[in-house]
JSON list of C-alpha atoms in Angstrom, two decimals:
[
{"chain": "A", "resi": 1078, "resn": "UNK", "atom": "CA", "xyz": [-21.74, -15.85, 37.53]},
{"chain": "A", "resi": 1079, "resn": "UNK", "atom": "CA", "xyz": [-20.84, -12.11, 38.19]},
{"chain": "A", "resi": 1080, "resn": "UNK", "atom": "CA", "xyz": [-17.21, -13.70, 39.29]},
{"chain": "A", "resi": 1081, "resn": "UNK", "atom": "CA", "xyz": [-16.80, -15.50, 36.18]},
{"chain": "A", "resi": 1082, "resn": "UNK", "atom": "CA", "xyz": [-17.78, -12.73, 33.77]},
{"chain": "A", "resi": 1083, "resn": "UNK", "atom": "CA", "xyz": [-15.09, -10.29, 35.33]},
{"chain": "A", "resi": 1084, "resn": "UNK", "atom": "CA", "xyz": [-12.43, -12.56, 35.49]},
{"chain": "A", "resi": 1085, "resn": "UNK", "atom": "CA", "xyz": [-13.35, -13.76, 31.70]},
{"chain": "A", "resi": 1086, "resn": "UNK", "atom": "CA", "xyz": [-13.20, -10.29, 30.57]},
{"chain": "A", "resi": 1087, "resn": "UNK", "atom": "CA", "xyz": [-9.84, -9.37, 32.50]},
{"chain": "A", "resi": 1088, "resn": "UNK", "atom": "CA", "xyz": [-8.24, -12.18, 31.25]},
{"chain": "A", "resi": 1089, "resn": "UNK", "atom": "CA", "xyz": [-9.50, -11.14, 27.55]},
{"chain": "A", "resi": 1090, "resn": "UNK", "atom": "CA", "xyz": [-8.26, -7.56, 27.97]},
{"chain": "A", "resi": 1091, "resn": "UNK", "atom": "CA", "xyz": [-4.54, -9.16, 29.57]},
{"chain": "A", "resi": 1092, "resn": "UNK", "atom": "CA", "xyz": [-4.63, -10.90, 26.07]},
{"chain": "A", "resi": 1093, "resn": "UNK", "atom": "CA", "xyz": [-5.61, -8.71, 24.26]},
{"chain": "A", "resi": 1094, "resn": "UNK", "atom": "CA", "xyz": [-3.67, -5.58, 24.93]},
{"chain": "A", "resi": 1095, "resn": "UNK", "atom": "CA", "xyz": [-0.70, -6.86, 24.21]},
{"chain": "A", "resi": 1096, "resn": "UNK", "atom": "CA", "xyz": [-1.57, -8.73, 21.18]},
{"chain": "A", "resi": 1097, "resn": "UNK", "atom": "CA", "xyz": [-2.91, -5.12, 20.04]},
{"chain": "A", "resi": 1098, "resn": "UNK", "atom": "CA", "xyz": [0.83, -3.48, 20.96]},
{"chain": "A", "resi": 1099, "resn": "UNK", "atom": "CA", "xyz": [2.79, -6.33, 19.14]},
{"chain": "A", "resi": 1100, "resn": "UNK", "atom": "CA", "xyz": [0.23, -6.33, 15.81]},
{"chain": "A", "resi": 1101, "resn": "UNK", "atom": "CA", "xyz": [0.88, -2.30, 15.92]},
{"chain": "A", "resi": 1102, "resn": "UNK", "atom": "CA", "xyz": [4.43, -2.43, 15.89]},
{"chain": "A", "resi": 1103, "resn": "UNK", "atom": "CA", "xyz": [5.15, -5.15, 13.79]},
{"chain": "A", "resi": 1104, "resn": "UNK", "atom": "CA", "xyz": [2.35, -3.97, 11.03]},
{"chain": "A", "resi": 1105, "resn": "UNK", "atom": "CA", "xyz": [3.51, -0.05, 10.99]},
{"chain": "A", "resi": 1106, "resn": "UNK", "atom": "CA", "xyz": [6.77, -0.20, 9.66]},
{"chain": "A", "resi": 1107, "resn": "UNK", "atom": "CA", "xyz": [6.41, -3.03, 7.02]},
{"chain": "A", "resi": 1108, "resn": "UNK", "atom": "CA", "xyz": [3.97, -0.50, 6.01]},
{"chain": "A", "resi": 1109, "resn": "UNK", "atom": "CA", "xyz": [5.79, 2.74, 5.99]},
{"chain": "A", "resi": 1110, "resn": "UNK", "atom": "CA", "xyz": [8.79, 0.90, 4.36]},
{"chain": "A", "resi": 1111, "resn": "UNK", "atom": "CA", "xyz": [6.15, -0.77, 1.49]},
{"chain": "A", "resi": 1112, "resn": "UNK", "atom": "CA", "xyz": [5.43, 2.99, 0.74]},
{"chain": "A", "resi": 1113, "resn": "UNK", "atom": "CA", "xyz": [8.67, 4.34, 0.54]},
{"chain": "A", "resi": 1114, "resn": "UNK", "atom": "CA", "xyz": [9.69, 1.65, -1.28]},
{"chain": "A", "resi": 1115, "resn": "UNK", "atom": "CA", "xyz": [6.91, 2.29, -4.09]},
{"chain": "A", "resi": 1116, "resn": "UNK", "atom": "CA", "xyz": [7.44, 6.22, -3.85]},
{"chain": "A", "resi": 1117, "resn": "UNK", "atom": "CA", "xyz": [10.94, 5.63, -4.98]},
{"chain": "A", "resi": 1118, "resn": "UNK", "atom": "CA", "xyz": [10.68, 2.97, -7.72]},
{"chain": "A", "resi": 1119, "resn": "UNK", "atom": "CA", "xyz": [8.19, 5.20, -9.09]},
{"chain": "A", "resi": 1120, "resn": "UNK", "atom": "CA", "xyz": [10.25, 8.71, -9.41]},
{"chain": "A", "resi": 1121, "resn": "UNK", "atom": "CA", "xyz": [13.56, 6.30, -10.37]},
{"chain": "A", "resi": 1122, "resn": "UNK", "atom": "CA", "xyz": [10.92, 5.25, -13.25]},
{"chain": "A", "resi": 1123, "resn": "UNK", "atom": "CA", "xyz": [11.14, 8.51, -14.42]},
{"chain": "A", "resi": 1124, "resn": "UNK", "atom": "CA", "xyz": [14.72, 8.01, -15.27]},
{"chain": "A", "resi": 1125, "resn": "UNK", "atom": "CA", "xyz": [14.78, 4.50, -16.80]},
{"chain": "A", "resi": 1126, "resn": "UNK", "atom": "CA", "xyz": [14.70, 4.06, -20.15]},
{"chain": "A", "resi": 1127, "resn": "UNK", "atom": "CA", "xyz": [16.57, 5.36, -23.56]},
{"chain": "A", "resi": 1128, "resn": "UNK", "atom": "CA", "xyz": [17.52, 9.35, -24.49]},
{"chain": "A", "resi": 1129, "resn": "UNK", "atom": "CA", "xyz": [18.74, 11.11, -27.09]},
{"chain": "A", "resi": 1130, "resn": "UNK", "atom": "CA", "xyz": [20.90, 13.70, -25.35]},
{"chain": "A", "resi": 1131, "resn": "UNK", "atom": "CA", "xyz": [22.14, 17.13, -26.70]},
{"chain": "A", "resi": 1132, "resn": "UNK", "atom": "CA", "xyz": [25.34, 17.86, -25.58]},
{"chain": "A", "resi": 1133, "resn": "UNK", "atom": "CA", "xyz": [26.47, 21.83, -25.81]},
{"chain": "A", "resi": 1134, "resn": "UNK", "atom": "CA", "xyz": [29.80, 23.01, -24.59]},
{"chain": "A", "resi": 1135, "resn": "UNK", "atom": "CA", "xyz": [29.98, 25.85, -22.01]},
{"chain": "A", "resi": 1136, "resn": "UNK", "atom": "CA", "xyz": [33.07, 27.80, -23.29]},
{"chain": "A", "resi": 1137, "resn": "UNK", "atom": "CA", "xyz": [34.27, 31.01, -21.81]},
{"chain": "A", "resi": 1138, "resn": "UNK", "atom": "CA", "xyz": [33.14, 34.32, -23.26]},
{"chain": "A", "resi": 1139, "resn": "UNK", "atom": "CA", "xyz": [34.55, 35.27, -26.56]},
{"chain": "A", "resi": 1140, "resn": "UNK", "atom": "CA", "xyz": [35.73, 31.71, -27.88]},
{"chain": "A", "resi": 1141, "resn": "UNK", "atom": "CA", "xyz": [33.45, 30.64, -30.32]},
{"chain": "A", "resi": 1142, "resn": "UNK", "atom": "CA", "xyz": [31.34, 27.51, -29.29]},
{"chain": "A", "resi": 1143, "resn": "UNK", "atom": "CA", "xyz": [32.00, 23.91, -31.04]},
{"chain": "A", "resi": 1144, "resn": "UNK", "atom": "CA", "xyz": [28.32, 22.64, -32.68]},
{"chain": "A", "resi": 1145, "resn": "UNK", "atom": "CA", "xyz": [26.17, 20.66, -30.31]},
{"chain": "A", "resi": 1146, "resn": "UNK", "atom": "CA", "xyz": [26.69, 16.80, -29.95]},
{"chain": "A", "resi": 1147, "resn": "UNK", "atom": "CA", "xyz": [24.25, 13.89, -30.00]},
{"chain": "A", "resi": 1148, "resn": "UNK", "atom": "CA", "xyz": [24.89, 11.41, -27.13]},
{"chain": "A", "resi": 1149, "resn": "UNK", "atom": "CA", "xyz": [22.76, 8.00, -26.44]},
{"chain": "A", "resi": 1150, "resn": "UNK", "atom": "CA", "xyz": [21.87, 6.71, -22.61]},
{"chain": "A", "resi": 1151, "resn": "UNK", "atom": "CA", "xyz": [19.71, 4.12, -21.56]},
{"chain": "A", "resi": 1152, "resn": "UNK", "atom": "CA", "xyz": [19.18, 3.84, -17.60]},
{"chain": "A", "resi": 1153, "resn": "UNK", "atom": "CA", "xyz": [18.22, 0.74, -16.36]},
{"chain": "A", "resi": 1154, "resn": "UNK", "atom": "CA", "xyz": [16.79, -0.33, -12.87]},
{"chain": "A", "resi": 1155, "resn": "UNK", "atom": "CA", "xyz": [19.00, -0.62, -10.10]},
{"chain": "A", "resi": 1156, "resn": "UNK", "atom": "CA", "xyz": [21.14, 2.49, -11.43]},
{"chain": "A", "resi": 1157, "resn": "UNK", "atom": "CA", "xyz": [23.29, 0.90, -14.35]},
{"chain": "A", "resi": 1158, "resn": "UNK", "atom": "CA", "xyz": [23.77, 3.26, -17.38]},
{"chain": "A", "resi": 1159, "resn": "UNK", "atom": "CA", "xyz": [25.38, 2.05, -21.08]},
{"chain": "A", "resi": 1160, "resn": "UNK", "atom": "CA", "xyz": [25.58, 5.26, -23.22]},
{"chain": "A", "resi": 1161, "resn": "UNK", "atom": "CA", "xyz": [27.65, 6.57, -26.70]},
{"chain": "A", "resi": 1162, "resn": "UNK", "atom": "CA", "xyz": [29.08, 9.58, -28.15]},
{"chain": "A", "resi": 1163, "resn": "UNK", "atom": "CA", "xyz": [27.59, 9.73, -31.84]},
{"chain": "A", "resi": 1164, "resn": "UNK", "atom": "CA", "xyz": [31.03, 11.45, -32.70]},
{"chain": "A", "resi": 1165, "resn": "UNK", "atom": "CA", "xyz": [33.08, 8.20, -32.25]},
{"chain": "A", "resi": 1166, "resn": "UNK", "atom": "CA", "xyz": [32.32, 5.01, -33.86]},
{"chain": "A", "resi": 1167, "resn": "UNK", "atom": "CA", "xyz": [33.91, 3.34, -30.81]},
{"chain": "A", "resi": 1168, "resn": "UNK", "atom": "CA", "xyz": [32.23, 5.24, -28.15]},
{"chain": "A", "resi": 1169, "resn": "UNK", "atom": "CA", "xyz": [30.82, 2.77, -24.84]},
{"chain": "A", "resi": 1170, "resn": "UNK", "atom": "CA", "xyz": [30.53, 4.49, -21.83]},
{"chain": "A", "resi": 1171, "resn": "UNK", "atom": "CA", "xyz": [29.46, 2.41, -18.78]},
{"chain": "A", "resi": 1172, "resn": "UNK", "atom": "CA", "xyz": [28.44, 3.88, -15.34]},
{"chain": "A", "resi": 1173, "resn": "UNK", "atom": "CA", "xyz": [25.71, 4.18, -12.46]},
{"chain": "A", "resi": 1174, "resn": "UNK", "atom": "CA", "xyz": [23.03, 6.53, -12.11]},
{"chain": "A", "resi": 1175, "resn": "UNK", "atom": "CA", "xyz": [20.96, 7.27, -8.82]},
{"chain": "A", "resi": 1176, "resn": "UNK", "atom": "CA", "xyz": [17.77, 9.34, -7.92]},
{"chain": "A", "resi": 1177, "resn": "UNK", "atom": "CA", "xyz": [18.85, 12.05, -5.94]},
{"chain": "A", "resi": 1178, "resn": "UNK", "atom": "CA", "xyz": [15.23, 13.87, -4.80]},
{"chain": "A", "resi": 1179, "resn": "UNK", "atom": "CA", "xyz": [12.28, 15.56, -6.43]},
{"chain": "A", "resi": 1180, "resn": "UNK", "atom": "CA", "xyz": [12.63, 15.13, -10.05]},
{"chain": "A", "resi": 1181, "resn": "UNK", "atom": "CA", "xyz": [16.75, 14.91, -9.94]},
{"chain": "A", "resi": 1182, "resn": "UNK", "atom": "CA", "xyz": [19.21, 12.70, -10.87]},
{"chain": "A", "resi": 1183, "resn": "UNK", "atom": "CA", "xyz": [23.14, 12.21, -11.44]},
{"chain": "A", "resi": 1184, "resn": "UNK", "atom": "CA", "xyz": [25.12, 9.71, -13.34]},
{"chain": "A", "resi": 1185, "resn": "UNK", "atom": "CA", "xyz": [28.92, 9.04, -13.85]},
{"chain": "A", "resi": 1186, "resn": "UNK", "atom": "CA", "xyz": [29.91, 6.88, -16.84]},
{"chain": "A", "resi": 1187, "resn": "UNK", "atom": "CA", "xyz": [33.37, 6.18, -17.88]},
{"chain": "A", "resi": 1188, "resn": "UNK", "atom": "CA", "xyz": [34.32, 5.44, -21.65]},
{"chain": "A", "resi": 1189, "resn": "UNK", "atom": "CA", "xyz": [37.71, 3.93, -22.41]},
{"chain": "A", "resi": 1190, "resn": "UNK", "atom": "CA", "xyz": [39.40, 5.71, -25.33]},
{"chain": "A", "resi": 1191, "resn": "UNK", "atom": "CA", "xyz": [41.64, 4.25, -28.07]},
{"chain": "A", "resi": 1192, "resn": "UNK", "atom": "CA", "xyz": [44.29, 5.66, -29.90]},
{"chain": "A", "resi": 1193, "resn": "UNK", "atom": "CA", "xyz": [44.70, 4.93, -34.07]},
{"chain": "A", "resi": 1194, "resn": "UNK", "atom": "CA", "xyz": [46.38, 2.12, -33.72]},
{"chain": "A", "resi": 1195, "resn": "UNK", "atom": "CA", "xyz": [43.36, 0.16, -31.59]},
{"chain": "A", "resi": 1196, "resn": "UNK", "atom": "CA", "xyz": [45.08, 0.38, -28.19]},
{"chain": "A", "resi": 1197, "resn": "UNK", "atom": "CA", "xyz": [44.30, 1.86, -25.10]},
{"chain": "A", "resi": 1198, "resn": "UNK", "atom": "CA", "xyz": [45.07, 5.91, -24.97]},
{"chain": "A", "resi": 1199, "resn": "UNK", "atom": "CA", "xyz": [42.83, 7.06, -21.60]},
{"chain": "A", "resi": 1200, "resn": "UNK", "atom": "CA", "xyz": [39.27, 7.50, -20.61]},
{"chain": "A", "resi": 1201, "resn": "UNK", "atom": "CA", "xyz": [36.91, 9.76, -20.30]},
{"chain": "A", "resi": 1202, "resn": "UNK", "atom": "CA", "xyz": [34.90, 10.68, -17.64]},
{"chain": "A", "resi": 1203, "resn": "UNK", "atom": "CA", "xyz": [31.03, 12.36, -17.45]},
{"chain": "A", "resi": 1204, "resn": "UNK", "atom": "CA", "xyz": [29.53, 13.16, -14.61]},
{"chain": "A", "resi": 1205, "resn": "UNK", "atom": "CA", "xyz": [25.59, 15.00, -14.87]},
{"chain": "A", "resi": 1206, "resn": "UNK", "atom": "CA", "xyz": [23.14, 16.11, -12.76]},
{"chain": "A", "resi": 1207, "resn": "UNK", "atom": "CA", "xyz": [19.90, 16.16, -14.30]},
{"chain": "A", "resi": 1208, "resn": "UNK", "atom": "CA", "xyz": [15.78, 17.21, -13.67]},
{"chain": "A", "resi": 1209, "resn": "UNK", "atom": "CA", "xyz": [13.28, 15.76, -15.49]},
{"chain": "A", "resi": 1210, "resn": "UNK", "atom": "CA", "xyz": [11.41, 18.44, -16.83]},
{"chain": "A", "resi": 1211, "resn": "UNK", "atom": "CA", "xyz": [8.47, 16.47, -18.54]},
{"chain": "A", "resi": 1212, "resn": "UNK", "atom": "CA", "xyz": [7.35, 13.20, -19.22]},
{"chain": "A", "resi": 1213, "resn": "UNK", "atom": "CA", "xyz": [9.83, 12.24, -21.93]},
{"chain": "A", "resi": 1214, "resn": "UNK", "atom": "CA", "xyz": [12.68, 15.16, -21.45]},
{"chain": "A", "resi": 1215, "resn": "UNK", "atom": "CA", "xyz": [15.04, 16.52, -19.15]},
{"chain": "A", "resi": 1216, "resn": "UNK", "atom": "CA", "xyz": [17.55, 19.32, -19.03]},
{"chain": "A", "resi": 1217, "resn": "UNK", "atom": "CA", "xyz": [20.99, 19.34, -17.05]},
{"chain": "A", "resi": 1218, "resn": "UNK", "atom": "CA", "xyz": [24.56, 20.30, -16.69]},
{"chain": "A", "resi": 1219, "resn": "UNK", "atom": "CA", "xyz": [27.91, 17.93, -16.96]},
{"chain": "A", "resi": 1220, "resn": "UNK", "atom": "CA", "xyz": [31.44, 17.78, -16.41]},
{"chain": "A", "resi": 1221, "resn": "UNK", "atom": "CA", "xyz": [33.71, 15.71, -18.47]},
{"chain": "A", "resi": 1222, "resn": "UNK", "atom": "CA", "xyz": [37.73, 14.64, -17.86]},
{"chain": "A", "resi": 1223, "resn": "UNK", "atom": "CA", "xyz": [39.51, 13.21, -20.25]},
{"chain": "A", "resi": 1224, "resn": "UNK", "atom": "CA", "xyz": [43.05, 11.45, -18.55]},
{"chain": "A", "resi": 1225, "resn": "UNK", "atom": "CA", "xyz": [45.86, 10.12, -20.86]},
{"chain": "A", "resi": 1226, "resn": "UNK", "atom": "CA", "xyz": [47.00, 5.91, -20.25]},
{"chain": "A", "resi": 1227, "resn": "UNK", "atom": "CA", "xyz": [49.03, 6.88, -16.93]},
{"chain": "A", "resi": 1228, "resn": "UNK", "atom": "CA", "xyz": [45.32, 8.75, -15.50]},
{"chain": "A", "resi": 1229, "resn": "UNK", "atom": "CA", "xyz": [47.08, 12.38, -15.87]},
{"chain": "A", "resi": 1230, "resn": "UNK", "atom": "CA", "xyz": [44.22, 15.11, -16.85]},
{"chain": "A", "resi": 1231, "resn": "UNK", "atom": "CA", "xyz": [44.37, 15.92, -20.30]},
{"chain": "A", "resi": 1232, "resn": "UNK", "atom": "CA", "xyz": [41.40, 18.19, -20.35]},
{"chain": "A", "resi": 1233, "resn": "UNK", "atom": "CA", "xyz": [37.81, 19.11, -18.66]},
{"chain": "A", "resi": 1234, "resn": "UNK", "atom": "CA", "xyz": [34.79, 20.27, -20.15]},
{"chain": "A", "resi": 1235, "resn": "UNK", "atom": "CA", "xyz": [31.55, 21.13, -18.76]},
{"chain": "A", "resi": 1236, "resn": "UNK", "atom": "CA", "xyz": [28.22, 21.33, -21.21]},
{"chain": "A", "resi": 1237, "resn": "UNK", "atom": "CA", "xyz": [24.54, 21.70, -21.02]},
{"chain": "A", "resi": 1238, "resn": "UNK", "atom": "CA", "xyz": [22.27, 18.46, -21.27]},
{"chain": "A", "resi": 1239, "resn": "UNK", "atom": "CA", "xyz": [18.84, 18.68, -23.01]},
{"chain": "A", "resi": 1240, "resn": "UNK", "atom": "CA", "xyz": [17.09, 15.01, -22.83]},
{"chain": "A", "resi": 1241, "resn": "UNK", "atom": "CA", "xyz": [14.91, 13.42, -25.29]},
{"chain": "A", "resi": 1242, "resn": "UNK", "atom": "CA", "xyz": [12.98, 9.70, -24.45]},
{"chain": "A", "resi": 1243, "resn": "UNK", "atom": "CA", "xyz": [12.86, 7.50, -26.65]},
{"chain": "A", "resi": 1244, "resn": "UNK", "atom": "CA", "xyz": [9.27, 6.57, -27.37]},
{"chain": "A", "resi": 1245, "resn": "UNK", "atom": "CA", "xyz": [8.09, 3.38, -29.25]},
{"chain": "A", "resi": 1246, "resn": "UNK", "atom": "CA", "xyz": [7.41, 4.87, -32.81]},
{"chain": "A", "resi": 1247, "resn": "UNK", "atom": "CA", "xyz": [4.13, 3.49, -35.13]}
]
């Protein structure tokens, strides 16, 4: 009876050891990668959605500033951004946006630009980096390049960002 017991409970721990090792190793990084997973949708949640963003021009000392801008963005999941310059009726920008760490963020976005006549004249290009500063704002810095038709640089400007959400209104 002694005989049996031992060789009943060896043969349980031989069993059960490495079922214990293989549970472990499979379970801890489905885990881990669960949580990083969530950690991350939830500060890129931070980003997504609408803004109203105020666009003012960093110009060098002693040349006298042109007014603010208003510029739309909306950042959708998965890092695609649609936005507009209110100053041009024909403004679409499209572009990607990423989380970059903390409460940071960058987008490019590339608007095609027409001349009078309807056809193609160049594009612009904005490029921001961003921190959220509250729930529904953020403040930032960009770089814009505008290229004529044949992609030569026609001009660069760089401005402050100052980000608004859009909130569902009564």
């Amino acid at each position: 009876t002694a005989r049996t017991i031992i060789l009943t409970l060896a043969l349980v721990g031989v069993l059960a050891i490495p079922a214990t090792i293989m549970r472990a190793q499979s379970d801890e990084p489905v885990v881990e990668e669960k949580t990083l997973a969530k950690t991350s949708d939830a500060k890129s949640e931070r980003m997504e959605g609408s803004w109203v963003v105020t666009v003012t021009a960093v110009v060098p000392p002693g040349v006298p500033p042109p007014p603010p801008f208003r510029a739309y963005g909306t950042f959708a999941r998965g890092g695609a951004t649609i936005g507009s310059d209110a100053r041009r009726a024909s403004s679409r920008q499209h572009g990607t946006w990423e989380h970059v760490h903390g409460s940071e963020f960058a987008w490019t976005a590339v608007e095609q630009l027409f001349n009078e006549s309807g056809e193609p004249a160049g594009t612009f290009i904005i490029r921001a980096r961003v921190t959220i500063t509250g729930e529904n704002e953020f403040v930032g810095v960009s770089n814009g390049e505008e290229r004529d038709a044949a992609g030569n640089l026609v001009s660069s400007r760089c401005g402050t960002l100052r980000g608004e959400r859009i909130t569902i209104e009564p």
